[in-house]
Coordinates of C-alpha atoms in Angstrom, one line a residue:
Chain A
M1418 CA 0.0 -0.5 0.1
T1419 CA 3.1 2.9 0.5
T1420 CA 4.1 3.9 -2.6
S1421 CA 6.4 6.7 -3.4
D1422 CA 4.4 7.1 -7.5
P1423 CA 0.9 6.2 -7.2
P1424 CA -1.1 5.7 -9.8
A1425 CA -3.7 9.0 -11.3
G1426 CA -6.4 9.9 -9.3
V1427 CA -4.4 8.1 -6.4
A1428 CA -4.5 10.1 -3.3
I1429 CA -2.1 9.0 0.0
V1430 CA -3.8 8.8 3.0
E1431 CA -2.0 8.8 6.2
I1432 CA -3.9 6.8 9.0
P1433 CA -3.0 7.9 12.2
L1434 CA -1.5 5.2 14.6
S1435 CA -4.4 5.3 16.7
L1436 CA -6.1 3.5 14.5
R1437 CA -3.5 1.6 12.3
S1438 CA -4.2 -1.8 14.5
L1439 CA -7.3 -1.6 12.3
V1440 CA -6.3 -1.7 8.5
G1441 CA -3.2 -3.8 9.2
G1442 CA -0.9 -1.9 10.2
A1443 CA -1.3 0.2 7.2
A1444 CA 0.3 3.9 7.9
R1445 CA -0.5 4.7 4.0
L1446 CA -3.8 4.0 2.2
E1447 CA -4.8 4.7 -1.7
V1448 CA -8.1 6.6 -2.0
A1449 CA -9.2 7.5 -5.1
G1450 CA -11.6 10.5 -5.2
A1451 CA -11.6 14.1 -6.7
T1452 CA -12.9 15.8 -3.6
V1453 CA -11.6 15.5 0.4
K1454 CA -15.3 14.2 1.4
E1455 CA -15.5 11.8 -1.7
V1456 CA -11.6 10.3 -0.7
I1457 CA -13.1 9.6 3.1
D1458 CA -16.0 8.1 1.3
R1459 CA -14.0 5.6 -0.5
L1460 CA -11.5 5.6 2.2
V1461 CA -14.9 4.2 4.2
A1462 CA -16.1 2.3 1.4
E1463 CA -13.1 0.0 1.5
R1464 CA -12.7 -0.6 4.7
P1465 CA -15.7 -0.1 6.8
E1466 CA -14.3 -1.0 10.9
L1467 CA -12.8 2.5 10.2
R1468 CA -16.0 4.2 8.9
R1469 CA -17.7 4.6 13.0
W1470 CA -14.2 6.9 14.0
L1471 CA -14.3 9.1 10.9
L1472 CA -18.0 9.6 9.9
T1473 CA -21.0 10.9 11.8
P1474 CA -24.0 8.2 11.4
G1475 CA -25.6 10.2 9.2
G1476 CA -22.1 10.3 6.8
Q1477 CA -20.7 13.4 7.7
I1478 CA -16.8 13.6 9.0
R1479 CA -16.6 13.9 12.6
S1480 CA -15.6 17.4 14.2
S1481 CA -13.6 15.0 15.6
V1482 CA -10.7 14.2 12.5
H1483 CA -8.6 16.8 11.6
L1484 CA -7.7 16.8 7.6
F1485 CA -4.9 18.0 6.1
L1486 CA -4.1 18.0 2.6
N1487 CA -0.4 18.3 2.2
E1488 CA 0.1 19.5 5.9
E1489 CA -2.4 22.4 5.4
D1490 CA -5.7 22.3 8.1
I1491 CA -9.0 21.9 5.1
R1492 CA -10.5 24.5 7.0
N1493 CA -8.1 27.6 6.0
L1494 CA -8.7 25.4 2.3
S1495 CA -13.0 24.4 0.7
R1496 CA -13.0 22.5 3.8
E1497 CA -14.2 19.1 3.0
S1498 CA -15.2 19.9 -0.6
T1499 CA -11.6 21.2 -1.2
P1500 CA -10.3 19.5 -4.3
V1501 CA -7.7 16.2 -4.8
R1502 CA -5.1 15.7 -7.4
P1503 CA -3.4 12.4 -8.5
G1504 CA -0.7 12.4 -5.0
D1505 CA -2.1 14.5 -3.1
V1506 CA -1.4 13.4 0.4
L1507 CA -4.3 13.9 3.4
A1508 CA -3.6 12.7 6.9
I1509 CA -5.8 12.4 8.8
V1510 CA -5.4 13.9 12.9
P1511 CA -7.1 12.9 15.9
A1512 CA -8.4 16.4 17.1
I1513 CA -7.8 14.8 21.4
A1514 CA -10.5 16.6 24.0
G1515 CA -12.1 16.0 27.5
G1516 CA -12.3 17.3 30.0
A1517 CA -13.9 17.4 34.1
P1518 CA -16.7 16.4 34.8
K1519 CA -19.3 18.6 35.9
R1520 CA -18.9 17.8 39.6
R1521 CA -16.2 18.5 41.1
I1522 CA -16.2 16.1 44.1
S1523 CA -13.6 16.9 46.0
A1524 CA -13.8 17.6 49.4
N1525 CA -11.1 19.9 49.5
R1526 CA -11.4 22.5 46.9
S1527 CA -9.0 24.8 47.7
R1528 CA -9.6 28.9 49.8
R1529 CA -8.7 30.1 45.4
A1530 CA -11.7 28.0 44.2
R1531 CA -14.0 29.1 47.1
A1532 CA -12.7 32.8 46.3
A1533 CA -13.7 32.7 42.8
P1534 CA -17.1 29.9 42.8
R1535 CA -17.9 28.4 39.6
A1536 CA -21.0 27.1 38.8
G1537 CA -19.7 23.3 37.1
L1538 CA -21.8 23.5 34.5
T1539 CA -20.2 25.0 31.3
A1540 CA -21.5 29.0 29.8
E1541 CA -23.8 26.7 27.2
Q1542 CA -24.6 24.7 29.8
L1543 CA -26.8 26.7 32.3
E1544 CA -28.4 28.5 29.0
R1545 CA -29.7 25.5 27.9
Y1546 CA -30.8 24.1 31.5
S1547 CA -31.9 28.0 33.0
R1548 CA -35.5 26.2 33.4
H1549 CA -35.0 23.5 35.7
L1550 CA -32.3 25.6 37.3
L1551 CA -34.8 27.9 38.4
L1552 CA -36.9 25.3 39.5
P1553 CA -35.8 25.2 43.0
E1554 CA -36.3 21.3 42.7
V1555 CA -34.0 21.1 40.6
G1556 CA -31.5 23.7 40.5
L1557 CA -28.3 23.7 39.6
D1558 CA -27.0 20.3 42.2
G1559 CA -30.3 18.5 41.3
Q1560 CA -29.2 19.7 37.0
R1561 CA -25.8 17.8 38.1
R1562 CA -28.2 14.8 38.7
L1563 CA -29.0 14.9 35.9
L1564 CA -25.9 15.2 34.3
D1565 CA -24.5 12.4 36.0
A1566 CA -27.3 10.1 35.9
R1567 CA -27.4 6.6 32.9
V1568 CA -30.4 5.5 31.8
L1569 CA -31.3 2.3 30.0
V1570 CA -34.4 2.9 27.3
I1571 CA -35.5 -0.8 26.2
G1572 CA -37.8 -0.5 23.1
T1573 CA -37.1 2.8 20.7
G1574 CA -41.0 2.7 19.4
G1575 CA -43.5 4.7 20.7
L1576 CA -42.9 4.6 24.7
G1577 CA -39.2 5.1 23.9
S1578 CA -39.4 7.8 20.8
P1579 CA -40.8 10.6 23.5
C1580 CA -39.1 9.4 26.8
A1581 CA -35.8 9.2 25.4
T1582 CA -36.3 12.5 23.2
Y1583 CA -37.2 15.0 27.1
L1584 CA -34.6 12.4 29.5
A1585 CA -31.6 14.3 26.4
A1586 CA -33.5 17.4 26.4
A1587 CA -33.5 17.3 30.1
G1588 CA -29.1 16.6 29.8
V1589 CA -29.7 13.2 31.6
G1590 CA -25.7 12.2 31.5
E1591 CA -25.5 8.5 29.7
I1592 CA -28.5 7.3 27.7
G1593 CA -28.6 4.0 26.7
L1594 CA -31.4 2.4 23.3
V1595 CA -31.6 -0.6 23.4
D1596 CA -33.6 -2.0 19.7
F1597 CA -33.5 -4.4 17.3
D1598 CA -35.4 -3.2 14.9
R1599 CA -34.9 -1.2 11.5
V1600 CA -37.3 1.8 10.7
E1601 CA -41.0 1.0 9.0
R1602 CA -43.0 3.9 7.4
S1603 CA -46.1 2.8 9.7
N1604 CA -44.4 3.9 12.9
L1605 CA -43.7 7.6 11.5
Q1606 CA -47.5 8.1 12.7
R1607 CA -46.4 8.0 16.4
Q1608 CA -42.6 7.4 16.4
L1609 CA -41.4 11.3 16.4
L1610 CA -37.7 10.3 16.7
F1611 CA -38.2 9.2 13.5
S1612 CA -37.9 11.6 9.6
T1613 CA -39.4 9.8 6.8
S1614 CA -35.6 9.1 5.1
D1615 CA -34.9 7.2 8.1
V1616 CA -36.9 4.1 6.7
G1617 CA -34.9 1.2 6.5
R1618 CA -32.5 2.5 8.8
P1619 CA -31.0 0.4 12.4
K1620 CA -34.0 2.4 14.9
V1621 CA -30.9 3.3 17.3
E1622 CA -28.7 4.8 15.2
A1623 CA -31.3 6.8 13.4
A1624 CA -32.5 7.9 17.4
R1625 CA -28.9 8.6 18.0
D1626 CA -28.2 10.7 15.3
R1627 CA -31.6 12.9 16.7
L1628 CA -31.3 12.9 20.3
E1629 CA -27.4 14.0 19.6
G1630 CA -28.2 16.8 17.0
I1631 CA -31.0 17.8 20.3
N1632 CA -28.5 17.3 23.4
P1633 CA -24.7 17.0 22.2
D1634 CA -24.0 17.1 25.9
V1635 CA -25.7 13.4 26.1
I1636 CA -23.8 10.5 25.1
I1637 CA -25.9 8.2 23.8
R1638 CA -24.7 4.6 23.7
T1639 CA -27.2 1.9 21.5
Y1640 CA -28.1 -1.9 21.4
A1641 CA -29.1 -3.4 17.8
V1642 CA -30.0 -6.2 20.0
R1643 CA -32.9 -7.8 21.4
L1644 CA -32.6 -7.8 25.3
T1645 CA -32.3 -11.5 25.9
S1646 CA -31.4 -13.5 29.5
K1647 CA -28.6 -13.5 28.7
N1648 CA -27.5 -10.5 28.3
A1649 CA -29.8 -8.9 29.8
R1650 CA -27.2 -8.5 32.9
S1651 CA -24.3 -7.2 30.8
I1652 CA -26.9 -4.4 29.4
L1653 CA -28.8 -3.7 32.2
A1654 CA -25.4 -3.3 34.7
P1655 CA -23.8 0.4 34.2
Y1656 CA -27.6 2.0 34.5
D1657 CA -29.4 3.7 37.0
V1658 CA -33.0 3.2 35.7
V1659 CA -34.1 1.3 33.0
I1660 CA -37.4 2.3 30.6
D1661 CA -39.7 -0.3 30.0
G1662 CA -40.9 1.0 26.6
T1663 CA -41.2 -2.8 25.4
D1664 CA -43.8 -4.2 23.3
N1665 CA -44.6 -8.1 24.3
F1666 CA -44.7 -10.4 27.1
A1667 CA -41.8 -11.8 27.2
T1668 CA -39.0 -8.3 27.3
R1669 CA -42.1 -6.7 29.6
Y1670 CA -41.5 -9.9 31.7
L1671 CA -37.4 -10.5 31.7
V1672 CA -36.9 -6.5 31.9
N1673 CA -38.8 -6.7 35.5
D1674 CA -37.0 -9.8 36.2
A1675 CA -33.7 -7.8 35.8
C1676 CA -34.3 -5.0 37.5
V1677 CA -35.8 -6.6 40.7
L1678 CA -32.8 -9.4 40.0
W1679 CA -30.1 -6.3 39.5
E1680 CA -31.7 -4.0 41.3
K1681 CA -33.3 -1.5 39.0
P1682 CA -36.3 1.2 39.4
N1683 CA -38.1 0.0 36.5
V1684 CA -40.5 2.3 34.7
Y1685 CA -43.1 0.8 33.0
G1686 CA -45.5 1.6 30.6
S1687 CA -48.1 0.1 27.7
I1688 CA -51.0 1.3 25.1
Y1689 CA -53.2 -0.6 23.7
R1690 CA -55.4 1.8 21.2
F1691 CA -56.5 4.3 23.2
E1692 CA -55.4 3.4 26.5
G1693 CA -52.1 3.5 28.4
Q1694 CA -50.7 2.4 31.8
V1695 CA -47.8 3.5 33.6
S1696 CA -46.3 2.9 36.7
L1697 CA -42.4 3.1 38.3
F1698 CA -42.4 -0.5 39.7
D1699 CA -38.9 -0.9 42.2
A1700 CA -39.2 -3.7 44.9
R1701 CA -36.9 -2.8 47.7
R1702 CA -39.6 -0.4 47.9
G1703 CA -43.2 -1.8 47.1
P1704 CA -44.3 -4.3 44.3
C1705 CA -42.6 -5.2 41.3
Y1706 CA -44.6 -6.1 37.8
R1707 CA -45.1 -10.0 38.6
C1708 CA -47.0 -8.1 41.6
L1709 CA -49.3 -6.8 39.7
Y1710 CA -49.6 -9.7 36.8
P1711 CA -48.0 -14.3 38.4
E1712 CA -48.3 -14.7 35.0
P1713 CA -49.0 -14.0 31.2
P1714 CA -52.0 -13.7 29.3
P1715 CA -52.2 -16.7 26.7
P1716 CA -50.3 -15.3 23.6
D1717 CA -52.4 -13.7 21.9
A1718 CA -55.3 -12.9 23.9
V1719 CA -53.7 -10.2 23.9
P1720 CA -52.5 -8.0 20.6
S1721 CA -50.0 -6.5 19.9
C1722 CA -49.8 -2.7 18.3
A1723 CA -49.3 -4.6 14.9
E1724 CA -51.7 -6.0 14.9
A1725 CA -55.5 -4.2 17.3
G1726 CA -53.9 0.0 16.1
V1727 CA -52.5 2.3 18.7
L1728 CA -54.1 6.4 18.5
G1729 CA -51.1 8.0 16.8
V1730 CA -50.9 10.8 20.5
L1731 CA -51.2 7.7 22.6
P1732 CA -47.7 7.1 23.3
G1733 CA -46.2 10.2 23.0
I1734 CA -48.5 11.2 26.8
V1735 CA -47.6 7.8 28.3
G1736 CA -43.8 7.8 27.2
T1737 CA -44.1 11.7 28.1
L1738 CA -45.4 10.5 31.7
Q1739 CA -42.5 7.5 31.5
A1740 CA -39.7 10.2 31.5
A1741 CA -40.9 12.4 34.2
E1742 CA -41.2 9.1 36.1
A1743 CA -37.5 8.3 35.3
L1744 CA -36.7 12.4 35.3
K1745 CA -38.1 12.2 39.6
V1746 CA -36.5 9.0 40.8
I1747 CA -32.6 11.2 39.1
L1748 CA -33.3 13.9 41.2
G1749 CA -35.3 12.5 44.4
R1750 CA -38.1 14.9 44.2
G1751 CA -41.3 14.5 44.0
R1752 CA -43.8 11.7 44.4
P1753 CA -43.1 9.1 42.5
L1754 CA -45.3 6.0 40.6
Y1755 CA -44.1 3.5 43.7
G1756 CA -47.3 1.0 44.5
R1757 CA -49.6 2.8 42.3
L1758 CA -51.2 2.1 38.7
L1759 CA -52.3 5.3 37.0
L1760 CA -54.6 4.4 34.2
F1761 CA -54.7 6.4 31.1
D1762 CA -58.3 6.1 28.5
A1763 CA -57.5 9.4 25.8
L1764 CA -61.7 8.4 24.3
A1765 CA -62.9 10.0 27.6
L1766 CA -60.2 11.5 28.8
E1767 CA -59.7 9.8 32.0
F1768 CA -56.6 9.5 34.3
R1769 CA -57.5 6.4 36.9
E1770 CA -55.3 5.0 40.3
F1771 CA -54.7 2.2 41.3
R1772 CA -52.9 1.0 44.9
L1773 CA -50.5 -1.7 44.8
R1774 CA -49.4 -3.9 46.5
K1775 CA -46.5 -6.2 47.1
N1776 CA -48.0 -10.1 46.5
P1777 CA -46.8 -11.7 49.4
N1778 CA -46.4 -14.9 46.6
C1779 CA -44.3 -12.8 44.5
V1780 CA -41.9 -16.0 43.1
L1781 CA -39.8 -13.4 41.8
C1782 CA -39.3 -10.7 45.1
G1783 CA -41.7 -12.3 47.6
P1784 CA -40.2 -13.6 50.7
R1785 CA -40.1 -17.0 49.6
A1786 CA -39.9 -15.5 46.8
T1787 CA -38.3 -19.1 44.3
Q1788 CA -36.7 -17.5 41.0
R1789 CA -33.1 -16.2 41.2
R1790 CA -32.5 -16.2 37.9
L1791 CA -33.8 -14.2 34.3
I1792 CA -35.7 -18.3 32.6
D1793 CA -36.7 -18.7 29.4
Y1794 CA -39.1 -16.0 28.5
P1795 CA -40.9 -16.8 24.7
A1796 CA -41.2 -19.6 26.4
F1797 CA -42.9 -18.9 30.2
C1798 CA -45.2 -16.4 27.5
G1799 CA -45.7 -19.0 25.1
E1800 CA -44.6 -18.3 22.8
T1801 CA -42.3 -21.2 21.7
P1802 CA -44.9 -23.9 22.0
T1803 CA -44.0 -27.4 21.9
P1804 CA -46.5 -27.8 19.2
R1805 CA -49.7 -29.8 19.6
S1806 CA -52.7 -31.5 18.0
D1807 CA -55.2 -29.1 18.6
E1808 CA -52.6 -26.5 17.3
P1809 CA -54.0 -25.3 13.6
E1810 CA -51.9 -25.6 11.0
A1811 CA -50.1 -22.9 8.9
I1812 CA -49.7 -21.7 4.7
D1813 CA -47.1 -19.8 3.7
P1814 CA -48.1 -16.8 1.1
V1815 CA -46.6 -18.5 -1.4
R1816 CA -47.6 -21.7 -1.0
L1817 CA -51.7 -19.7 -0.6
S1818 CA -51.2 -17.8 -3.7
A1819 CA -49.9 -21.4 -5.7
W1820 CA -53.6 -22.7 -4.0
L1821 CA -55.3 -20.1 -4.9
R1822 CA -55.0 -20.8 -8.7
S1823 CA -55.1 -24.3 -8.7
E1824 CA -58.7 -25.7 -9.7
D1825 CA -59.2 -26.8 -5.9
P1826 CA -59.0 -23.5 -4.1
P1827 CA -59.7 -22.7 -0.5
L1828 CA -62.4 -20.6 0.9
L1829 CA -60.0 -17.9 1.4
I1830 CA -61.7 -15.4 4.9
D1831 CA -60.1 -11.8 6.6
V1832 CA -61.2 -12.0 9.6
R1833 CA -59.9 -8.3 10.2
E1834 CA -62.1 -5.4 11.0
P1835 CA -63.7 -3.8 7.9
T1836 CA -61.1 -1.2 8.3
E1837 CA -58.8 -2.9 7.4
W1838 CA -60.1 -4.7 4.7
A1839 CA -61.5 -2.0 3.4
I1840 CA -57.6 -0.8 2.8
N1841 CA -55.8 -4.2 1.2
H1842 CA -58.0 -7.8 1.3
L1843 CA -56.6 -10.5 -0.8
P1844 CA -58.5 -11.3 -4.0
G1845 CA -61.6 -13.6 -3.8
A1846 CA -61.3 -13.3 0.4
R1847 CA -64.6 -13.1 2.1
L1848 CA -64.5 -10.3 5.2
I1849 CA -65.5 -12.3 8.2
P1850 CA -64.4 -9.9 11.5
G1851 CA -62.6 -12.6 14.0
S1852 CA -66.0 -11.9 16.5
R1853 CA -68.7 -13.0 14.3
I1854 CA -67.2 -15.7 13.0
E1855 CA -69.2 -18.5 15.0
E1856 CA -72.7 -17.0 13.3
R1857 CA -71.1 -18.1 10.1
L1858 CA -69.4 -21.5 11.1
Q1859 CA -72.4 -23.3 9.1
E1860 CA -71.4 -21.4 5.7
L1861 CA -67.9 -22.3 6.7
A1862 CA -68.0 -26.4 7.8
A1863 CA -69.8 -26.5 4.0
H1864 CA -65.8 -26.5 1.8
R1865 CA -63.6 -28.7 1.3
S1866 CA -60.9 -26.1 2.8
V1867 CA -60.4 -23.0 4.8
V1868 CA -57.8 -19.8 5.2
L1869 CA -58.3 -17.9 7.8
Y1870 CA -55.6 -15.0 7.3
C1871 CA -55.3 -11.5 9.2
K1872 CA -52.7 -8.4 9.6
T1873 CA -49.8 -10.0 11.1
G1874 CA -51.3 -13.9 11.8
G1875 CA -51.8 -13.8 15.5
R1876 CA -55.8 -13.3 15.2
S1877 CA -55.8 -15.5 12.3
R1878 CA -54.4 -18.6 13.9
E1879 CA -56.5 -17.8 18.2
A1880 CA -59.8 -18.2 15.5
A1881 CA -58.7 -21.2 13.1
A1882 CA -58.0 -22.8 16.5
R1883 CA -62.2 -21.7 17.6
L1884 CA -63.1 -22.7 14.8
Q1885 CA -60.9 -25.8 15.0
R1886 CA -62.4 -26.7 19.1
W1887 CA -66.6 -26.1 16.6
G1888 CA -65.3 -29.1 14.7
V1889 CA -65.0 -27.2 11.2
R1890 CA -62.2 -29.3 10.0
R1891 CA -59.3 -28.5 7.2
V1892 CA -58.6 -24.7 8.4
R1893 CA -55.4 -23.3 8.0
H1894 CA -53.8 -19.7 8.8
L1895 CA -52.2 -17.4 6.5
K1896 CA -48.2 -17.5 8.5
G1897 CA -47.6 -13.9 8.6
G1898 CA -51.0 -12.9 7.7
I1899 CA -51.4 -10.1 4.9
D1900 CA -48.3 -8.1 6.0
A1901 CA -45.8 -11.6 4.8
W1902 CA -48.4 -11.3 1.5
C1903 CA -47.3 -8.0 1.2
R1904 CA -43.7 -8.9 1.0
E1905 CA -43.4 -12.3 -0.4
V1906 CA -46.2 -12.2 -3.2
D1907 CA -47.8 -8.8 -3.7
P1908 CA -45.1 -5.7 -2.8
A1909 CA -48.1 -3.7 -4.7
M1910 CA -50.5 -4.2 -2.5
P1911 CA -50.7 -1.0 -0.2
R1912 CA -49.6 -2.1 3.5
Y1913 CA -50.8 -0.2 7.0
Chain B
M64 CA 0.0 20.9 36.9
R65 CA 0.0 23.0 39.5
G66 CA 0.4 26.2 37.1
E67 CA -2.4 26.2 35.3
Y68 CA -4.6 25.1 38.1
P69 CA -7.4 25.9 38.9
E70 CA -7.9 25.3 34.9
E71 CA -7.2 21.9 33.0
A72 CA -3.3 21.2 31.9
C73 CA -2.7 19.0 29.3
G74 CA -0.1 17.8 27.9
Y75 CA 1.5 14.5 25.8
L76 CA 3.0 11.1 26.7
F77 CA 5.9 9.5 24.8
G78 CA 7.7 6.2 24.8
P79 CA 8.3 3.8 22.4
R80 CA 5.1 3.1 19.9
A81 CA 5.4 -0.8 18.9
I82 CA 4.9 -2.4 22.1
S83 CA 2.8 -5.5 21.5
E84 CA -1.4 -6.4 23.1
G85 CA -1.2 -6.3 27.0
V86 CA 2.2 -5.4 27.4
A87 CA 3.3 -2.7 29.8
R88 CA 4.1 0.6 28.0
P89 CA 6.8 3.2 29.4
I90 CA 5.8 6.7 29.0
V91 CA 8.6 8.2 29.0
E92 CA 8.3 12.0 29.0
A93 CA 5.2 14.1 29.0
R94 CA 5.5 17.8 27.8
P95 CA 2.8 20.1 28.5
A96 CA 0.2 21.3 25.6
E97 CA -1.1 24.5 25.2
N98 CA -5.2 24.4 25.8
E99 CA -6.7 25.4 23.2
E100 CA -10.5 25.7 24.8
T101 CA -11.3 29.1 24.9
E102 CA -14.5 28.3 27.1
G103 CA -15.0 26.6 30.4
R104 CA -11.3 25.9 30.7
D105 CA -11.3 24.5 34.2
I106 CA -13.6 21.4 33.2
R107 CA -12.1 21.6 29.8
Y108 CA -9.5 21.1 27.3
R109 CA -8.2 20.5 23.9
I110 CA -4.9 19.7 21.9
S111 CA -4.0 21.9 18.9
S112 CA -4.8 19.2 15.8
A113 CA -2.3 20.8 13.4
E114 CA 0.7 20.5 16.8
I115 CA -0.1 16.5 16.8
Y116 CA 0.1 16.6 13.1
R117 CA 3.4 18.3 13.9
I118 CA 4.8 15.6 15.8
E119 CA 3.4 13.1 14.6
A120 CA 4.9 13.5 11.1
E121 CA 9.0 14.5 13.3
A122 CA 8.6 10.8 14.7
E123 CA 7.2 8.5 12.1
D124 CA 10.0 6.8 12.3
Q125 CA 11.7 7.4 15.5
P126 CA 11.4 4.9 17.5
I127 CA 10.0 6.6 20.7
G128 CA 6.9 9.2 19.3
L129 CA 3.7 10.1 21.3
V130 CA 1.9 7.2 22.3
G131 CA -1.0 9.0 24.3
F132 CA -2.1 12.5 26.6
Y133 CA -2.8 14.0 29.3
H134 CA -5.1 16.4 31.3
S135 CA -5.8 17.6 34.2
H136 CA -9.3 17.7 36.4
P137 CA -8.8 20.2 39.2
D138 CA -10.9 19.6 42.0
G139 CA -12.4 17.2 39.7
P140 CA -11.8 13.0 40.5
G141 CA -8.6 11.3 39.0
R142 CA -10.7 9.0 36.7
A143 CA -12.0 10.3 33.0
S144 CA -15.0 12.1 32.8
R145 CA -17.5 10.7 29.9
R146 CA -16.5 13.5 27.5
D147 CA -13.0 11.9 28.7
E148 CA -14.2 8.9 27.4
R149 CA -17.1 9.7 24.4
L150 CA -13.6 12.0 22.7
A151 CA -11.4 9.3 22.8
W152 CA -9.4 7.0 20.0
P153 CA -8.6 4.0 20.3
W154 CA -4.6 3.0 21.0
Y155 CA -3.3 6.3 23.1
T156 CA -3.3 6.0 26.7
Y157 CA -4.6 8.7 28.1
L158 CA -3.4 9.9 32.0
I159 CA -6.3 11.4 33.7
L160 CA -4.7 13.1 37.5
S161 CA -7.2 14.7 40.1
V162 CA -5.3 18.2 41.1
D163 CA -6.2 21.1 43.6
D164 CA -3.8 23.6 44.6
G165 CA -1.9 21.5 46.2
G166 CA -0.5 19.0 43.6
V167 CA -1.4 15.7 42.4
R168 CA -4.1 14.3 44.7
D169 CA -5.0 10.7 42.5
W170 CA -5.0 9.9 39.0
G171 CA -6.2 6.9 36.6
A172 CA -5.2 5.9 33.5
Y173 CA -7.3 4.7 30.8
T174 CA -8.0 2.9 26.6
L175 CA -10.1 2.9 24.4
S176 CA -11.2 -0.7 23.7
V177 CA -12.8 -0.8 20.1
S178 CA -15.1 -3.4 20.8
R179 CA -16.9 -1.7 23.6
G180 CA -17.0 1.6 22.8
S181 CA -15.9 2.7 26.0
F182 CA -13.3 3.0 28.6
V183 CA -11.0 0.3 30.4
P184 CA -8.8 1.4 33.1
I185 CA -5.3 0.9 33.0
D186 CA -2.8 -0.3 35.4
C187 CA -0.6 2.8 35.7
R188 CA 1.8 3.1 38.7
V189 CA 5.2 5.2 38.7
S190 CA 8.3 3.3 37.9
P191 CA 10.8 2.8 41.1
E192 CA 12.9 5.5 38.9
G193 CA 11.5 8.4 39.2
P194 CA 9.6 9.2 42.9
V195 CA 6.3 10.6 43.3
G196 CA 6.7 14.1 42.7
P197 CA 4.2 16.8 42.6
D198 CA 4.5 17.5 39.0
P199 CA 3.8 14.5 37.1
G200 CA 5.4 15.6 34.7
R201 CA 8.9 14.7 35.0
D202 CA 7.9 11.2 36.4
R203 CA 8.2 8.1 34.6
F204 CA 4.2 6.3 34.6
E205 CA 3.6 2.8 33.1
G206 CA 1.0 1.1 31.8
P207 CA -0.3 -1.9 29.2
G208 CA 0.5 -1.5 25.7
R209 CA -3.3 -2.3 24.9

């Protein structure tokens, strides 16, 4: 890679010592490009391991990277659009900076320091947090507490989006984001961390860009993984407070159990259509989620937002309440929701509150607790059931498509609601909402084969099982629902 | 170090550049740098990139070169702040010293783990050849190479 006679159109990039181990020890690399930005873009395309050190997630050159073209700082030239000629030398130089934490811990302050009292916040921070500083309940000490706090937000969807936004704006020093999903267009109706241009990006990356833009004081750590019994401890360990913004029971029980076992406050929120719940669980001070719900509901009994729909503003309200509770826990102010469950009904616009008590028989936090470690949560929640004889048979979209075109097609039943049918439905299907399917038993039993479908497969499986119990044979359901059909058979079909 | 108090002091650490993984990295010289921050100099430091470029270029073929940086936390802890960690680069040794107007009270050394993206504390001690003094700039510090 080292050369004194580079090919035409190729510049020499000098790699700083700091990054050489990432590129096999190379001190110089030849990279083509007409401008500084083009050279850097080409470099990270060829050497992706350099990307995170040189570019922001949005693809801009990091402010901590300084570039010198033929020994001249590019800030004195045309910055990143500075033209690069063949044989030019572009040196990457790390910007070295840092500083003390904002909180002064030394008890032995010097007289000189006392004579010139310092707020411990920079001028920029005094301005940014001035509305907090004005509140006697927050003030300088409170703001320093926030800047020193670490909060883990599990799920960056409907609840995590508003929650993380307010935590970052408030100056919570470090925010961890756990989510393995990518941004989908259907998220944009309520997940305000994301823009239309983020569709397809990993959620945690898009969220980090947005949150860093809101407040550069905040360190954002991202975990683009599914939280599991194996990784929960290492992910949760560094954080002071955990926000439960999950959308499934397996992860919700896992978050609860991990918070009980490792003594973290767990700010719980959940949403269903127009209704939300908020509470604060801390087994040291009150009940945990299992005291409230010892067992998960049967699988598919409680549909997810993707199945049941949700009013876009609802997670905004609930997630914001979670952020408020997290800030109160950090500040040690007010009356946090320990031992209280807040229910919110957006249609009636009603808040109701229930007192929760610690369950003396709780297997996790009761006096005779039997569970001392994390378990297999998908199995606990029945999401990976052992095959049962009454489990309705599933059919995948491609096979169904072929079957429908055959000479003996099945009767196709859409078990969704009429509002969903109006958006899209499979050709030749009949609409019978799941709640009314028993009224049409005779009609269904008369057919040789029946295939049910819904949006993602949960409701149709449940309806198919009910039909089987009523004695209807040869009932199948479409695996993955009409969503999977759109992906695998008919990408032109509108989705929601 | 005391001269800059109550503002942050900062500087370069020099040592053998070719140190293999896990081997103690001797620091043979600490050289002060100008704190380029114009605001909040009591809690912030910044070292000139042009100066780093010059030093790196001069030492290109030398066995001893720039291997890290030090800075002080006046009346603050002798450990890395989140800002230190967020702005850190791999491979370098970062030495952080707690100082007050009586001198250096405590220190900690770190290197950035590339895989974890976070600081890893490294063992740091003053070697027998150099006594502990109020100005660590004249002492020898040792820490693992990586």
